[in-house]
mmCIF file with all atom_site columns, C-alpha atoms in Angstrom:
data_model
loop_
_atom_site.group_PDB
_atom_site.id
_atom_site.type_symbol
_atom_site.label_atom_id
_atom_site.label_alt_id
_atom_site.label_comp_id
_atom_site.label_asym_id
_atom_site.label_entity_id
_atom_site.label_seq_id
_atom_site.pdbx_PDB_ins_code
_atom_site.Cartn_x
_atom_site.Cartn_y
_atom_site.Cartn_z
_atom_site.occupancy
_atom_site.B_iso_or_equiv
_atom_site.pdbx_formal_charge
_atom_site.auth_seq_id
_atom_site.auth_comp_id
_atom_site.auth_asym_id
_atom_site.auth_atom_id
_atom_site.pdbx_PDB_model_num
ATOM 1   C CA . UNK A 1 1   ? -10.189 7.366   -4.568  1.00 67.00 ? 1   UNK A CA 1
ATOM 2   C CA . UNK A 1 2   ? -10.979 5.313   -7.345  1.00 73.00 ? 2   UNK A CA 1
ATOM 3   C CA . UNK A 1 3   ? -12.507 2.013   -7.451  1.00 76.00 ? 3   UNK A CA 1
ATOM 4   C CA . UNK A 1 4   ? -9.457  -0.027  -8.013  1.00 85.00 ? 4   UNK A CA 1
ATOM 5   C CA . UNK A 1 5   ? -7.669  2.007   -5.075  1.00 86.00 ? 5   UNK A CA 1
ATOM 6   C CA . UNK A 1 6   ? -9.894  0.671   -3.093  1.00 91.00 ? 6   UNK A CA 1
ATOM 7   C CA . UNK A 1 7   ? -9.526  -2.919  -3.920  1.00 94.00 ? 7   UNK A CA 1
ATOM 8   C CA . UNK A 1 8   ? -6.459  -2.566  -3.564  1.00 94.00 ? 8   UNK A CA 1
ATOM 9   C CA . UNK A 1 9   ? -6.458  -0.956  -0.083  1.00 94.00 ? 9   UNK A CA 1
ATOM 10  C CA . UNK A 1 10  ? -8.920  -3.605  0.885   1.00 95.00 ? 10  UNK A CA 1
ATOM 11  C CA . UNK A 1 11  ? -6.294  -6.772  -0.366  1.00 96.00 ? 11  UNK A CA 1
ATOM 12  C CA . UNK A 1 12  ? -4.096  -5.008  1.745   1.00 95.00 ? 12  UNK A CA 1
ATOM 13  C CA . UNK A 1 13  ? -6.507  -4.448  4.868   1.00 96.00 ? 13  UNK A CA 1
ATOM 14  C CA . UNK A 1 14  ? -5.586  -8.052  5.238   1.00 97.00 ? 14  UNK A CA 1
ATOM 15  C CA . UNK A 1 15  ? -2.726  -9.030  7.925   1.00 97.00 ? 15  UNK A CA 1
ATOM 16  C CA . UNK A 1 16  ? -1.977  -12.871 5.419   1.00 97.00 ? 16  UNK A CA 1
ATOM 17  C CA . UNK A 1 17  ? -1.995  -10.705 2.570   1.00 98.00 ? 17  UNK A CA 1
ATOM 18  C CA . UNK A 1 18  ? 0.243   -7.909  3.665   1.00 97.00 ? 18  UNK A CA 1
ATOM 19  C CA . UNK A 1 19  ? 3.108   -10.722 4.756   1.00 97.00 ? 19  UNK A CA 1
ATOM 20  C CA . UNK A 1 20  ? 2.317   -12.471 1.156   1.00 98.00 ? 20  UNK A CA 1
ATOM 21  C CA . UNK A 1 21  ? 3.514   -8.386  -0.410  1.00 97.00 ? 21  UNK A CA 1
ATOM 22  C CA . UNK A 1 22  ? 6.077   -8.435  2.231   1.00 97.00 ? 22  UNK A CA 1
ATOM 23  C CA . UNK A 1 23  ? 7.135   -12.243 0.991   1.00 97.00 ? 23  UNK A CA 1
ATOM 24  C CA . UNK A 1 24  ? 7.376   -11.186 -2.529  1.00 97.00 ? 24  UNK A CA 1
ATOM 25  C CA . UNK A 1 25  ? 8.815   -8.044  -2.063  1.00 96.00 ? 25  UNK A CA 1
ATOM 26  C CA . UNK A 1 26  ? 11.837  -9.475  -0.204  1.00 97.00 ? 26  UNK A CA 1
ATOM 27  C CA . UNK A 1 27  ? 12.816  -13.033 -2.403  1.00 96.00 ? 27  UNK A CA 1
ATOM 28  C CA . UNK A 1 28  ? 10.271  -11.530 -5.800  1.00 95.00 ? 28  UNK A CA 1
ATOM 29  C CA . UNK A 1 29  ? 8.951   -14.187 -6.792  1.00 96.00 ? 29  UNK A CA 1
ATOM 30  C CA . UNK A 1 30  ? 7.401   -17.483 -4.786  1.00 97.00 ? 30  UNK A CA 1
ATOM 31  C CA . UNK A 1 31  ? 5.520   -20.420 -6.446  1.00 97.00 ? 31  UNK A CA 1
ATOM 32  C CA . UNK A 1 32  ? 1.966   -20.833 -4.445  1.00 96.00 ? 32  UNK A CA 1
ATOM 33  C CA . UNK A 1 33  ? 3.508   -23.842 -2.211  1.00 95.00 ? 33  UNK A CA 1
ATOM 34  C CA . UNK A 1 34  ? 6.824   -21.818 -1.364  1.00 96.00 ? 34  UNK A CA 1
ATOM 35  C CA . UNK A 1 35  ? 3.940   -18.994 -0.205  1.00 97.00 ? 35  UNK A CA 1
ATOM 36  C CA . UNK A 1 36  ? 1.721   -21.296 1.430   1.00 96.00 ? 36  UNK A CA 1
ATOM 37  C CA . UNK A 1 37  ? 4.535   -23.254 3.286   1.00 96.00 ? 37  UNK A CA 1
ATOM 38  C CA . UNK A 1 38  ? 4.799   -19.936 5.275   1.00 95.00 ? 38  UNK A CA 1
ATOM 39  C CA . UNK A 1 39  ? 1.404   -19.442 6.877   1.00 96.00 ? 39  UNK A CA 1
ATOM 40  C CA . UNK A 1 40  ? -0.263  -22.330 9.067   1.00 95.00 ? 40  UNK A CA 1
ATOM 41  C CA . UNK A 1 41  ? -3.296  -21.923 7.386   1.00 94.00 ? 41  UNK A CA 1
ATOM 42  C CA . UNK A 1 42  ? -4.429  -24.412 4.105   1.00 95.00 ? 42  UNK A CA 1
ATOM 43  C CA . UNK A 1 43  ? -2.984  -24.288 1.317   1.00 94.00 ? 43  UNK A CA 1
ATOM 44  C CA . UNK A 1 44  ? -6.626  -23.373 0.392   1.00 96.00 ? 44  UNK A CA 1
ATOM 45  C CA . UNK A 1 45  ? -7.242  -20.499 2.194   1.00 97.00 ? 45  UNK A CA 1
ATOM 46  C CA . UNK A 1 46  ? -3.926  -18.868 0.809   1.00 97.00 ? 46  UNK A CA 1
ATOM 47  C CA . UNK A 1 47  ? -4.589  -19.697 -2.404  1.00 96.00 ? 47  UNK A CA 1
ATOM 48  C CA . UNK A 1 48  ? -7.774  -17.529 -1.827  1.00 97.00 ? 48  UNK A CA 1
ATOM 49  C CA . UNK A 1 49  ? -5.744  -14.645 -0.636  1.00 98.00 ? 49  UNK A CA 1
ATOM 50  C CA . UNK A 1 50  ? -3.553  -14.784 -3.923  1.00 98.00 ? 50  UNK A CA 1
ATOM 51  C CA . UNK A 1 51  ? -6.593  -14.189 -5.764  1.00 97.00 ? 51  UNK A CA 1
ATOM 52  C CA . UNK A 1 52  ? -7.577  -11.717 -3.329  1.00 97.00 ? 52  UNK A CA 1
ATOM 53  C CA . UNK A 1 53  ? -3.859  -9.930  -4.195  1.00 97.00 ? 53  UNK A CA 1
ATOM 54  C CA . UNK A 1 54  ? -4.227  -10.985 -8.178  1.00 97.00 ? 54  UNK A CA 1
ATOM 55  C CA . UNK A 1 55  ? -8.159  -9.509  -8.578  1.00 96.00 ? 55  UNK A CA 1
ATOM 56  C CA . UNK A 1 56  ? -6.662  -6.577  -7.284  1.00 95.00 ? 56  UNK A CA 1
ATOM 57  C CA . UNK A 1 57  ? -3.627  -6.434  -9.823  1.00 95.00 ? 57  UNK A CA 1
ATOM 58  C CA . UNK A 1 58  ? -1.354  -6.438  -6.803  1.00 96.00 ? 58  UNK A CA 1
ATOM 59  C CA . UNK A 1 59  ? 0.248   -9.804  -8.049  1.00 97.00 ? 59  UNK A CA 1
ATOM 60  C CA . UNK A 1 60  ? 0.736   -11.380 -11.459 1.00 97.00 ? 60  UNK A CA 1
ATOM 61  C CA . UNK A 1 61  ? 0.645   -15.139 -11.736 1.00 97.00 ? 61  UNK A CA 1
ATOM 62  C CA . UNK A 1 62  ? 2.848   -17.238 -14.284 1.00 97.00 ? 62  UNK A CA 1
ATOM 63  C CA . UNK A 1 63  ? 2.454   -21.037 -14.829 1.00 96.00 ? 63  UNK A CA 1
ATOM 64  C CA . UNK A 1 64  ? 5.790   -22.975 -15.319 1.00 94.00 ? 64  UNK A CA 1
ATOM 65  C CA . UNK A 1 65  ? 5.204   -26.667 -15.371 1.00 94.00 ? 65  UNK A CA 1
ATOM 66  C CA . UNK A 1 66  ? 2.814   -27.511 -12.590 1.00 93.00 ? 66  UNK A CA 1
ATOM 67  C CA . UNK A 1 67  ? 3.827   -24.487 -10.269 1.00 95.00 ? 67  UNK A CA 1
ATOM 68  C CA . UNK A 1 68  ? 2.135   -21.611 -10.394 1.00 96.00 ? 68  UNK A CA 1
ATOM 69  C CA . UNK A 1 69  ? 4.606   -18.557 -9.386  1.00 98.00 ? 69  UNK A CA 1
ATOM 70  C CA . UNK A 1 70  ? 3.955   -14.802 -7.934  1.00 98.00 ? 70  UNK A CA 1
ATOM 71  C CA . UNK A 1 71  ? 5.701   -12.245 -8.074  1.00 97.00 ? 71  UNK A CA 1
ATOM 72  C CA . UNK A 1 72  ? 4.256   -8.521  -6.963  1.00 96.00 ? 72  UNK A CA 1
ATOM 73  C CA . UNK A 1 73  ? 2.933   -6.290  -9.794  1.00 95.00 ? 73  UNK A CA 1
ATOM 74  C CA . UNK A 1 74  ? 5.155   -3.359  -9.741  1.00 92.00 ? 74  UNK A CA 1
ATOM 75  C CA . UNK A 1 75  ? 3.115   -0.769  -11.605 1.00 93.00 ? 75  UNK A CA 1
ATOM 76  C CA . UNK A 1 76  ? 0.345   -1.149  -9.071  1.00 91.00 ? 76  UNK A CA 1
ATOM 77  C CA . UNK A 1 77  ? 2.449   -1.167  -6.057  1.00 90.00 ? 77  UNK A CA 1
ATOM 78  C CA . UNK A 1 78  ? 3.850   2.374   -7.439  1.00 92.00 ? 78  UNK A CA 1
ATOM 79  C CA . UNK A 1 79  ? 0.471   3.604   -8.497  1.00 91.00 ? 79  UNK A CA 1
ATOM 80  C CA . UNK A 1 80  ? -0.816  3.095   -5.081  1.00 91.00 ? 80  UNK A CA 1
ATOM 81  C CA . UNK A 1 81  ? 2.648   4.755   -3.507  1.00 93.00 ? 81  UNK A CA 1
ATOM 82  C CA . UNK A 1 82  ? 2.010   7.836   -5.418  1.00 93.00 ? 82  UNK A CA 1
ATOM 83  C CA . UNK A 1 83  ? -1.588  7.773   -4.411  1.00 93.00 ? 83  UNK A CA 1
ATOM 84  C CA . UNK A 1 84  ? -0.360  7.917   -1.013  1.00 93.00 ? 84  UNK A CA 1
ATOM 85  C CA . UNK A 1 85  ? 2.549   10.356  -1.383  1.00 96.00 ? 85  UNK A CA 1
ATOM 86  C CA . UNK A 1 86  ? 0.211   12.957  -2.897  1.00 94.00 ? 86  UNK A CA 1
ATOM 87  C CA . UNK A 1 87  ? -2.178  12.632  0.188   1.00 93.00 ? 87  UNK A CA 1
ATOM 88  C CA . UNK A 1 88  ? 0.904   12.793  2.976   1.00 96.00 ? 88  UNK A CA 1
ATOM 89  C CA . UNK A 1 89  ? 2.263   15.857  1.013   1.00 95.00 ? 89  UNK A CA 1
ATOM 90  C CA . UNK A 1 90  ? -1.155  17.247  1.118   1.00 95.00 ? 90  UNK A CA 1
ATOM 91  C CA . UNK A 1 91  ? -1.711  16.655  4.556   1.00 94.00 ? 91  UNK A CA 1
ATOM 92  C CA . UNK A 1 92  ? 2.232   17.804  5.490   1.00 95.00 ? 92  UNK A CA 1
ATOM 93  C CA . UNK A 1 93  ? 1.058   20.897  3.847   1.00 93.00 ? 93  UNK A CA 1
ATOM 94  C CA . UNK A 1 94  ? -1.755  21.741  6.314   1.00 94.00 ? 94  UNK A CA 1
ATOM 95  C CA . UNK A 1 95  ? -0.338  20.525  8.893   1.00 95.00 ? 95  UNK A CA 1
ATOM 96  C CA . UNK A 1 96  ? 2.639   23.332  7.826   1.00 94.00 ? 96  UNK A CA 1
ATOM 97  C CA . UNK A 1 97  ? -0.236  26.031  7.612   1.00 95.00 ? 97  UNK A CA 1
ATOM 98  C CA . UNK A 1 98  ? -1.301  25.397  10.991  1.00 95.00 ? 98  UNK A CA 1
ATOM 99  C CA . UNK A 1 99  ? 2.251   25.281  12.704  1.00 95.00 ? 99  UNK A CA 1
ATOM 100 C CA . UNK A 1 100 ? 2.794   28.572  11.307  1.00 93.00 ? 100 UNK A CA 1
ATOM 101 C CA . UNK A 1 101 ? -0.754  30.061  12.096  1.00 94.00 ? 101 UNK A CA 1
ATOM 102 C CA . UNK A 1 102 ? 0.115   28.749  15.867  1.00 94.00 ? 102 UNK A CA 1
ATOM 103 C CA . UNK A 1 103 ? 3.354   30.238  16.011  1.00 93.00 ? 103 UNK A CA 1
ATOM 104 C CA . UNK A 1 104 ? 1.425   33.429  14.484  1.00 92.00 ? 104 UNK A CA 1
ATOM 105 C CA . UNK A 1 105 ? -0.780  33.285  17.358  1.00 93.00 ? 105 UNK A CA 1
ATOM 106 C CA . UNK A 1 106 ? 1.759   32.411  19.837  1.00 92.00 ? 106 UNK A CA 1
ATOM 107 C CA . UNK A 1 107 ? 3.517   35.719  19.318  1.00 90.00 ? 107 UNK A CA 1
ATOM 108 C CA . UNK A 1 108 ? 0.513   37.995  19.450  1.00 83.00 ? 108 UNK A CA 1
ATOM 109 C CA . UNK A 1 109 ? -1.483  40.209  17.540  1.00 73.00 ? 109 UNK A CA 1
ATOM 110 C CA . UNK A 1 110 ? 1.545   43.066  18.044  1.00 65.00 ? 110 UNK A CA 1
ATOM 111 C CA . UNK A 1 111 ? 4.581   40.951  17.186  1.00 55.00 ? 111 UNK A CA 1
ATOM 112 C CA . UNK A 1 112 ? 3.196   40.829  13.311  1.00 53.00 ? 112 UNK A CA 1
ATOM 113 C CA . UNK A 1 113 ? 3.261   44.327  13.453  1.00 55.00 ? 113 UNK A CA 1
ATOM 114 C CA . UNK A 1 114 ? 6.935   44.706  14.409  1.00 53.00 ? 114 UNK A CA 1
#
């Protein structure tokens, strides 16, 4: 894992940040007080989770007048999909290797024989 998978994967170890990617994701893009206007918390403290999201390059951040609007970063979100889908089809691999070496054993040392 490299260094900015992990800062990613720590923005997202965060349960206010996670619905903030699941905000964007659904409507694409928010202005900070659409986004805060969700959450009980301050307007504040979410503003310190979009930095959070943008320091990690999971957001990008566009002034239009006074509003400042988000909208998710689509390169990273697939960068850090693919990191993932290589390790599940890794893992789905081995886990594969050891069904069949189960079912191997299963049968018995004279059924590979047959």
């Amino acid at each position: 894992m490299t260094k900015s998978q992990a800062i990613v994967f720590s923005a997202l170890a965060d349960p206010t940040r996670l619905t903030i990617v699941d905000l964007l994701a659904q409507r694409g893009e928010l202005s900070a007080s659409d986004i805060s206007g969700v959450f009980s918390s301050s307007a504040s403290a979410i503003s310190q989770h979009l930095k959070v999201l943008r320091e990690a390059g999971l957001v990008t951040v566009t002034k239009q007048g006074q509003k400042r609007i988000y909208q998710l970063n689509t390169l990273a979100m697939d960068e850090t999909e693919r990191w993932l889908h290589l390790r599940t089809r890794r893992w789905n691999s081995r886990l594969d290797a050891m069904e069949a070496l189960i079912q191997r054993l299963d049968k018995g040392p004279d059924d590979d024989h047959q």
